[in-house]
Short mmCIF file of C-alpha atoms in Angstrom, two decimals:
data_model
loop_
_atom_site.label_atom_id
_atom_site.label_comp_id
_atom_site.label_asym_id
_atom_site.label_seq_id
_atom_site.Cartn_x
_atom_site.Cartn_y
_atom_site.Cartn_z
CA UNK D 1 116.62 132.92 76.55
CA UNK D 2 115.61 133.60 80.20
CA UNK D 3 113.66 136.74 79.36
CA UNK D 4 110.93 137.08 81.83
CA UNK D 5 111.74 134.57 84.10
CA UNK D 6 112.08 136.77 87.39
CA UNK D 7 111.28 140.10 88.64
CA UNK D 8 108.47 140.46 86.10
CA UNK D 9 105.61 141.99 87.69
CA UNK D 10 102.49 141.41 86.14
CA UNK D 11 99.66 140.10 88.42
CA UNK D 12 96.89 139.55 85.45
CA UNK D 13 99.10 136.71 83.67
CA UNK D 14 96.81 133.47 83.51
CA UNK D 15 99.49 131.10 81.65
CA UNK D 16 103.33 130.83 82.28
CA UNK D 17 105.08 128.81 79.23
CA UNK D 18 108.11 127.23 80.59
CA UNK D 19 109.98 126.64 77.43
CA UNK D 20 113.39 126.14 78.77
CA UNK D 21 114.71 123.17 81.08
CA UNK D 22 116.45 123.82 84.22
CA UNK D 23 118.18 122.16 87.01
CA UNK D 24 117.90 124.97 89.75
CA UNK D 25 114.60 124.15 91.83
CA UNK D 26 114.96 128.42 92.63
CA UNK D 27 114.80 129.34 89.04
CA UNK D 28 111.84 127.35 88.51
CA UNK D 29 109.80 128.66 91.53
CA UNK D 30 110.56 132.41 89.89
CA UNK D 31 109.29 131.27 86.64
CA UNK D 32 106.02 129.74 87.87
CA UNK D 33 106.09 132.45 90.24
CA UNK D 34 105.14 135.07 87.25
CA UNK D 35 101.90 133.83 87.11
CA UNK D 36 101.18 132.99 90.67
CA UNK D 37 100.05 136.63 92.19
CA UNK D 38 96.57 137.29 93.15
CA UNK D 39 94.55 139.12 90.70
CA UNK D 40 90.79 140.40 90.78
CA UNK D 41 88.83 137.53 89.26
CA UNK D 42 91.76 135.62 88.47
CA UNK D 43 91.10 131.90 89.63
CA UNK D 44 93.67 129.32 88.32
CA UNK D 45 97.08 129.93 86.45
CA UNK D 46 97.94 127.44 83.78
CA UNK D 47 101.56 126.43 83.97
CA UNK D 48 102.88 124.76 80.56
CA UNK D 49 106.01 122.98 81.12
CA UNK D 50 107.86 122.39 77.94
CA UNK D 51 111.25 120.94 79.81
CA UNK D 52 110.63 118.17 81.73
CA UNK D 53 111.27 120.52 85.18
CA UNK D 54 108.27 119.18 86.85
CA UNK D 55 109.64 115.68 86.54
CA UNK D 56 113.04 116.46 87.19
CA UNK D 57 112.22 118.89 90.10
CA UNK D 58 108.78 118.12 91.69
CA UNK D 59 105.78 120.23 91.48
CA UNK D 60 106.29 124.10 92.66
CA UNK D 61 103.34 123.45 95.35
CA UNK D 62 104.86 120.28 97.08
CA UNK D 63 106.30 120.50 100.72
CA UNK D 64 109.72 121.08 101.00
CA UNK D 65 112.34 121.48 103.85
CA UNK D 66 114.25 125.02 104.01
CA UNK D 67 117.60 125.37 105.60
CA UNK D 68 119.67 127.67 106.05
CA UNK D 69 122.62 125.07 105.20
CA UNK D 70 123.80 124.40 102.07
CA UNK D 71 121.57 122.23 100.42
CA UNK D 72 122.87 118.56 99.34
CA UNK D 73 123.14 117.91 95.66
CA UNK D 74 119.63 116.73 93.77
CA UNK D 75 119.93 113.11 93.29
CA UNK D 76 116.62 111.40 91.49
CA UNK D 77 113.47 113.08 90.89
CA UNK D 78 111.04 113.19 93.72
CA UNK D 79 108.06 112.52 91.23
CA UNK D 80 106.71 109.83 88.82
CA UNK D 81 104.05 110.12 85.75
CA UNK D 82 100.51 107.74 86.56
CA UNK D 83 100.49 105.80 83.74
CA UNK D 84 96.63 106.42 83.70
CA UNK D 85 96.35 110.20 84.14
CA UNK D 86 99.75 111.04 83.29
CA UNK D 87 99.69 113.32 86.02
CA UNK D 88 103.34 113.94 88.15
CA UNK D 89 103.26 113.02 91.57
CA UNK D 90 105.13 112.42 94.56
CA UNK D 91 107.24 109.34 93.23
CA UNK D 92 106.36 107.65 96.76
CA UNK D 93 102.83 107.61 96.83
CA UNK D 94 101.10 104.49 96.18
CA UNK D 95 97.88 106.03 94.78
CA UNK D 96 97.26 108.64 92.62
CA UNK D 97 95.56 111.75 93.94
CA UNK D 98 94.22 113.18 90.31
CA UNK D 99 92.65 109.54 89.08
CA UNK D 100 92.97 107.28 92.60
CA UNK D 101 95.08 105.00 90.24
CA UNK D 102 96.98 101.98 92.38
CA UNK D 103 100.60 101.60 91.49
CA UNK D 104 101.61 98.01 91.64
CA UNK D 105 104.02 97.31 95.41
CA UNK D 106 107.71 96.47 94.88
CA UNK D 107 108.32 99.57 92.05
CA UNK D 108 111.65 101.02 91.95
CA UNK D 109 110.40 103.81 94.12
CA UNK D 110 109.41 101.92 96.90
CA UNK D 111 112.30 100.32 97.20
CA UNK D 112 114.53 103.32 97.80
CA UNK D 113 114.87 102.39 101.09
CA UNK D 114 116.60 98.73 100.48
CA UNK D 115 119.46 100.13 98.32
CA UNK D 116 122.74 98.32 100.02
CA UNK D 117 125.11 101.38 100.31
CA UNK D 118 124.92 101.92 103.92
CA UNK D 119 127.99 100.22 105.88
CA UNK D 120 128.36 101.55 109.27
CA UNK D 121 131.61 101.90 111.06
CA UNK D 122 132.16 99.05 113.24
CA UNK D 123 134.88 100.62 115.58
CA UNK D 124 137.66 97.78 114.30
CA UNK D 125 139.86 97.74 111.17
CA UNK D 126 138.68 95.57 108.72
CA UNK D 127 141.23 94.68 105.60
CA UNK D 128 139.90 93.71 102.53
CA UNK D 129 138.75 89.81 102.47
CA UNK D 130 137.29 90.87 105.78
CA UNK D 131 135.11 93.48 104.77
CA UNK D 132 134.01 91.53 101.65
CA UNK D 133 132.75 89.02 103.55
CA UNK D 134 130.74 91.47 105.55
CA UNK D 135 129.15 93.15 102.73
CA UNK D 136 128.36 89.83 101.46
CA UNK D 137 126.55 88.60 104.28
CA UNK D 138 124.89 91.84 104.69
CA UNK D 139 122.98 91.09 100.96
CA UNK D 140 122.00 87.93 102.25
CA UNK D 141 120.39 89.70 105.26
CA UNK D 142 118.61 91.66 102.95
CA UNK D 143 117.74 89.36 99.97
CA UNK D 144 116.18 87.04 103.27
CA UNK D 145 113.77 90.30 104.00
CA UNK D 146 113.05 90.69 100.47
CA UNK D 147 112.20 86.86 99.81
CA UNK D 148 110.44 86.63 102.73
CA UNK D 149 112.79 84.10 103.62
CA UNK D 150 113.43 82.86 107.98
CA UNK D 151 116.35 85.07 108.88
CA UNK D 152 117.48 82.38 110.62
CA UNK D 153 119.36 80.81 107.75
CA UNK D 154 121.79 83.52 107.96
CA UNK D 155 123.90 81.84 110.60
CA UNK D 156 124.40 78.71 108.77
CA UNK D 157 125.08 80.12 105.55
CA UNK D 158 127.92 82.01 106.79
CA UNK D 159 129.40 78.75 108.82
CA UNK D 160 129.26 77.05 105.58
CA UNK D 161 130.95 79.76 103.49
CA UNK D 162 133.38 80.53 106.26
CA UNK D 163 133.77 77.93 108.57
CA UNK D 164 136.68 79.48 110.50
CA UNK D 165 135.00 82.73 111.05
CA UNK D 166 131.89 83.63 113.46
CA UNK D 167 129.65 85.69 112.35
CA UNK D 168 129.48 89.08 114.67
CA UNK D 169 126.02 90.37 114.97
CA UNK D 170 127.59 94.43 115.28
CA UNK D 171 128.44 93.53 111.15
CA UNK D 172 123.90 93.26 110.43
CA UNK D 173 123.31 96.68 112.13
CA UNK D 174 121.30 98.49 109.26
CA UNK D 175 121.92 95.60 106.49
CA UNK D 176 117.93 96.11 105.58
CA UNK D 177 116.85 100.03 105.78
CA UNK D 178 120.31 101.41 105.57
CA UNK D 179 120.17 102.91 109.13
CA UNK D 180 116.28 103.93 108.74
CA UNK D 181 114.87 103.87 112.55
CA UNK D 182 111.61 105.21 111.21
CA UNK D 183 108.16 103.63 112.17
CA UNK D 184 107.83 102.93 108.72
CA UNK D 185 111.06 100.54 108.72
CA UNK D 186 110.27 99.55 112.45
CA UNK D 187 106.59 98.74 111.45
CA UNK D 188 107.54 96.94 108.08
CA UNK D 189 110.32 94.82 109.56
CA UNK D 190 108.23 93.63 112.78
CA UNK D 191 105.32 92.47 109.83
CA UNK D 192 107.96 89.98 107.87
CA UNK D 193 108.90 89.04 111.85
CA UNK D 194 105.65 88.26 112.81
CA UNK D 195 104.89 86.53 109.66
CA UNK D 196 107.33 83.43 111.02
CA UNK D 197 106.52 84.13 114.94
CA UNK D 198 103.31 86.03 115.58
CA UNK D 199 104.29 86.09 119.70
CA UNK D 200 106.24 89.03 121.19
CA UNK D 201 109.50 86.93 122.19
CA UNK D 202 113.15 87.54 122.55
CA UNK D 203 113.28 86.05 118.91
CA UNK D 204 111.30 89.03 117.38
CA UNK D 205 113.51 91.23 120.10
CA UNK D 206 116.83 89.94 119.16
CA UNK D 207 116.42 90.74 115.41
CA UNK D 208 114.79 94.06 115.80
CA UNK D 209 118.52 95.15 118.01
CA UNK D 210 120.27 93.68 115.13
CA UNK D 211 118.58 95.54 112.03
CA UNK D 212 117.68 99.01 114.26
CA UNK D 213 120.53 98.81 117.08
CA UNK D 214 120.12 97.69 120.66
CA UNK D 215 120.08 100.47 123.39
CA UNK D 216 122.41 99.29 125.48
CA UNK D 217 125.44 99.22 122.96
CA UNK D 218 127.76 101.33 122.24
CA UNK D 219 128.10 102.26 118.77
CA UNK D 220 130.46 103.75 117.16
CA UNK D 221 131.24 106.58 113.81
CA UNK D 222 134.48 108.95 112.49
CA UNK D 223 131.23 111.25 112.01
CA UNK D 224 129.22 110.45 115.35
CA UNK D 225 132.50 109.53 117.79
CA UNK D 226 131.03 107.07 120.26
CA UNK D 227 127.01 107.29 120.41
CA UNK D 228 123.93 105.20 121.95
CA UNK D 229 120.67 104.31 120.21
CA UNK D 230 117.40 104.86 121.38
CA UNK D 231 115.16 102.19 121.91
CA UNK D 232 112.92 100.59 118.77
CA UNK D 233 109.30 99.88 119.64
CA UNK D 234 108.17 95.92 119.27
CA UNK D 235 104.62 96.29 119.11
CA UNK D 236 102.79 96.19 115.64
CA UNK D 237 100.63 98.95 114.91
CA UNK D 238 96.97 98.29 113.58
CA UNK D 239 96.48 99.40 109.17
CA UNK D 240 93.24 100.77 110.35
CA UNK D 241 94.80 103.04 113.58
CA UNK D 242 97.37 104.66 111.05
CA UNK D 243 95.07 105.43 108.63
CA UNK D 244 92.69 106.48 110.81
CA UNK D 245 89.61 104.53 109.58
CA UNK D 246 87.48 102.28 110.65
CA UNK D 247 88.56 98.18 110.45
CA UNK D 248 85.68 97.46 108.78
CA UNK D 249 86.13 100.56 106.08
CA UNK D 250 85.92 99.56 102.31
CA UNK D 251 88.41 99.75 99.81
CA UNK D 252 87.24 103.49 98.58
CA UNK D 253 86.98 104.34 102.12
CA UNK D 254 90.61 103.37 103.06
CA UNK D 255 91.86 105.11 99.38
CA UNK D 256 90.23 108.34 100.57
CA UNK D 257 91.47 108.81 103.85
CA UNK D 258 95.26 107.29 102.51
CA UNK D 259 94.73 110.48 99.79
CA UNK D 260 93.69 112.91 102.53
CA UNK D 261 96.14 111.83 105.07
CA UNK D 262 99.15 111.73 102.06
CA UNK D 263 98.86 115.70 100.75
CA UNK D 264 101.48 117.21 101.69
CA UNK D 265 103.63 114.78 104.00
CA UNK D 266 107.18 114.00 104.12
CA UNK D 267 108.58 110.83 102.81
CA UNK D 268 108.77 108.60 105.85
CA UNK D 269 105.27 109.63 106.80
CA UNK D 270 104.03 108.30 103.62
CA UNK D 271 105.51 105.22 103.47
CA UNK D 272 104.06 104.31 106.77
CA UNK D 273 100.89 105.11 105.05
CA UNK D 274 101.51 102.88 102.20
CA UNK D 275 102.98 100.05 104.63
CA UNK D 276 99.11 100.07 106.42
CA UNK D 277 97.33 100.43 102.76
CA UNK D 278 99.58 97.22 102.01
CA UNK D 279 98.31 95.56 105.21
CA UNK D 280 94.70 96.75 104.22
CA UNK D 281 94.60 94.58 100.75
CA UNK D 282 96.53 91.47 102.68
CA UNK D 283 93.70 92.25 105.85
CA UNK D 284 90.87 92.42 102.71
CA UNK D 285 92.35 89.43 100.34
CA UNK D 286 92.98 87.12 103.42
CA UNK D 287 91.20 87.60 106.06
CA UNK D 288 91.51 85.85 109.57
CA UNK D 289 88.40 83.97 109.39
CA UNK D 290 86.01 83.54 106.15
CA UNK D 291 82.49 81.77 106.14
CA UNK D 292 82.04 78.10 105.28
CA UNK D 293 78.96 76.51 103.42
CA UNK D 294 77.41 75.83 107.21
CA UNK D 295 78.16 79.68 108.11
CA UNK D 296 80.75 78.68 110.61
CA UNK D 297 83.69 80.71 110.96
CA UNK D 298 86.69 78.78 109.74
CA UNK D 299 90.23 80.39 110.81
CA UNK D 300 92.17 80.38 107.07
CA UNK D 301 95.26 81.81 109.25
CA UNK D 302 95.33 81.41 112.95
CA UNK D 303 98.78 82.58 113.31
CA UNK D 304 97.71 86.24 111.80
CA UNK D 305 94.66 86.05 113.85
CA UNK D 306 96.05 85.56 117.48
CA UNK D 307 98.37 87.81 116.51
CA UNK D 308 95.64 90.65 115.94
CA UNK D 309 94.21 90.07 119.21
CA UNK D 310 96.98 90.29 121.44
CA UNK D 311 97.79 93.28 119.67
CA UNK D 312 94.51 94.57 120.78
CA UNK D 313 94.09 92.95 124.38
CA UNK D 314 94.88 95.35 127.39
CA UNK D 315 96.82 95.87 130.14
CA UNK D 316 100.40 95.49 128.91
CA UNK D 317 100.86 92.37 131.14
CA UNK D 318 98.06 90.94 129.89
CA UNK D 319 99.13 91.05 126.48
CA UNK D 320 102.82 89.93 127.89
CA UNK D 321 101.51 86.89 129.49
CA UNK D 322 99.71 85.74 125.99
CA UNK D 323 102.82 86.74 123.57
CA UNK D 324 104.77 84.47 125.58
CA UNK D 325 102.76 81.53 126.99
CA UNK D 326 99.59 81.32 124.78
CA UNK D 327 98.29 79.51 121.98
CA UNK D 328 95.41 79.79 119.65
CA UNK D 329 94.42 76.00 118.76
CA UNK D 330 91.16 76.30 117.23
CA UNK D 331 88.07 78.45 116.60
CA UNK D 332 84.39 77.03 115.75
CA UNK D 333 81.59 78.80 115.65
CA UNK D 334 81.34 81.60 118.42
CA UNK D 335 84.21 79.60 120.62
CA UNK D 336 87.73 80.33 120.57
CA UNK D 337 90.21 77.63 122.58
CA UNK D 338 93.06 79.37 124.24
CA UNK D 339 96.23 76.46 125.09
CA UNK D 340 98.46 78.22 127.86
CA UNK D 341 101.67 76.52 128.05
CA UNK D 342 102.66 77.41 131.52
CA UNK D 343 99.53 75.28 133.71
CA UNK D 344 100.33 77.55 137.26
CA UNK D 345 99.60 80.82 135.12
CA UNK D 346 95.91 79.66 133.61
CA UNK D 347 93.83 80.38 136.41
CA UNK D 348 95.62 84.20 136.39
CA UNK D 349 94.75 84.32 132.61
CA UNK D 350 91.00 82.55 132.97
CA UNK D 351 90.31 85.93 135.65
CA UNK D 352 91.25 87.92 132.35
CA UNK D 353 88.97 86.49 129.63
CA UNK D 354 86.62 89.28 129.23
CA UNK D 355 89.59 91.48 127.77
CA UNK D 356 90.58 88.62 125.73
CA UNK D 357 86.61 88.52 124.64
CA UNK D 358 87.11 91.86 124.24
CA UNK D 359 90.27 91.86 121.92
CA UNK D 360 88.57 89.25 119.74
CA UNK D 361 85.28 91.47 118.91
CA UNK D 362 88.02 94.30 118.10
CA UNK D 363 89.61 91.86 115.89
CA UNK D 364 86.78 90.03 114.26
CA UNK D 365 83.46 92.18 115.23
CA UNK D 366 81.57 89.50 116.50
CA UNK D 367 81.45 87.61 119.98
CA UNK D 368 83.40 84.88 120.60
CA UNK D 369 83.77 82.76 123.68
CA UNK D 370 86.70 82.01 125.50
CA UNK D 371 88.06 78.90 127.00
CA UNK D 372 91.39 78.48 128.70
CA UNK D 373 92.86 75.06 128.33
CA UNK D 374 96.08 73.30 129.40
CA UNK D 375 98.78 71.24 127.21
CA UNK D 376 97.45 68.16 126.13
CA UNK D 377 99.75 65.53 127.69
CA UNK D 378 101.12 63.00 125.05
#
């Protein structure tokens, strides 16, 4: 045993046999590595793994982080096997790059990130029944994100499980991504919040500060001492901007720039990439608008629609004044009718309708028509 695994020099080799397992990511690298040097027409190197390393290590070529630090025991493996190619890739990816296979959402990889072992230190002492409660209440947090329940139930859940008790809103920080402020969390979070209000309020505000912090509060770790958070951003980002394609690309078109724009990145960067390919097949399955049997448009969600334009309508306080005082009510044909709740602000919005025309071709690729109407009085 281990004869030949390192120090071997002997450029020509065109095959390494790995017929040994191993946990140590190092020894592996050497082993491959005897067949990896360049060689005058040598083109590929076959590497025959007899030991399960790939699976239990990750592929020699994939990008890792090097420290100087110790590095922290290996937990899972970082790859999977595509049930169609049986090829090992990175266990995050949602399609494969050897046969463009689709893995199905919700596997166990994807949802590393909603594991419930991450309870922050809440700067009080907390005895037993106490901190049961909290880590009960936390699992309802989540189970509401993964249900795609309101959130909103929370609060009277707990007063009718403990009725002498209020609920402190410090005990939610992290209940959902574990302390993950990535975009990926930030950007997957905001789309289950906009799927119950599509407008830019304090509501959507108030439970982003719970799940990613708020940056005014002091927080507090035995690790960290006392420490502030850094602001979360509120605005949704468009599937097509982070993959970089057009909004009108097809499915093979979105697949093959989600392939190119996977190789080689780190985790988080990857699940934002599969959180906009997930937006892509909701965007493709239901669109805002479909055709009727007279070719008019019919909106099939209007909610999801006005929230795509003010995403895309410009300046900031443009899109401000719409989050928080408009309403789409209806759109027929090539006319779209905007209700603005506040009456003194509509002739300020009706002097901005050509970058709300604007925000709708972005949105839909057609023109539409604005008009700016008041509350109907009842």
């Amino acid at each position: 045993m281990g004869t030949l695994t390192e120090g071997f020099d002997e450029p020509s080799i065109e095959a390494v046999i790995i017929a040994r397992p191993t946990k140590s990511l190092a020894l592996l690298i050497q082993m491959c590595g005897r067949g990896l040097r360049l060689f005058p027409g040598k083109e590929d190197c076959w590497l025959l793994d007899f030991g399960d390393n790939f699976q239990r290590l990750g592929k020699i070529d994939q990008k890792r982080s090097i420290s100087l630090c110790p590095s922290p025991k290996r937990g899972e493996s970082d790859s999977k096997e595509c049930p169609s190619c049986h090829a090992f890739i990175n266990k995050f990816l949602r399609i494969c790059p050897e046969c463009g296979y689709v893995f199905p959402p919700g596997s166990e990889e994807e949802q590393e990130a909603l594991k419930d072992n991450f309870l922050p230190e809440f700067g009080e002492l907390l005895d037993e029944e106490q901190t049961a409660k909290i880590t009960y209440i936390r699992a309802q947090r989540k189970a509401r994100f993964t249900k795609k329940l309101n959130p909103d139930d929370l609060w009277e859940l707990w007063s009718l499980r403990y009725q002498d008790d209020i609920l402190c809103n410090d005990w939610l920080y992290g209940a959902i991504f574990r302390g993950d402020r990535s975009t990926y969390a930030q950007q997957r979070f905001l789309s289950y919040l906009y799927s119950f209000n599509p407008n830019l309020t304090s509501w959507v505000v108030f439970h982003m500060e719970l799940e990613f912090g708020h940056p005014r509060h002091v927080y507090e770790s035995k690790f960290k001492g006392r420490y502030f958070l850094p602001p979360v951003s509120h605005e949704q980002l468009n599937w097509w901007y982070v993959l970089q394609v057009d909004s009108e690309a097809t499915e093979e078109e979105v697949k093959t720039a989600y392939l190119s724009l996977a190789a080689n990145k780190e985790k988080d960067e990857i699940k934002l990439l599969n959180w906009a390919y997930e937006e892509f097949l909701h965007y493709k399955i239901s669109p805002p608008f479909a055709e009727n049997l007279n070719s008019e448009p019919v909106v099939q969600n209007e909610v999801f629609l006005w929230s795509q334009v003010i995403q895309a309508v410009s300046p900031p306080t443009t899109k401000a004044l719409l989050s928080n005082k408009g309403r789409l009510i209806s759109l027929k044909g090539n006319y779209a009718q905007i209700e603005i709740s506040s009456p003194p602000l509509i002739r300020l919005i009706q002097q901005k309708i050509s970058r709300i025309e604007d925000a709708f071709y972005q949105v839909l690729g057609q023109k539409i028509t604005v008009q700016i109407t008041a509350p109907i009085k009842k």
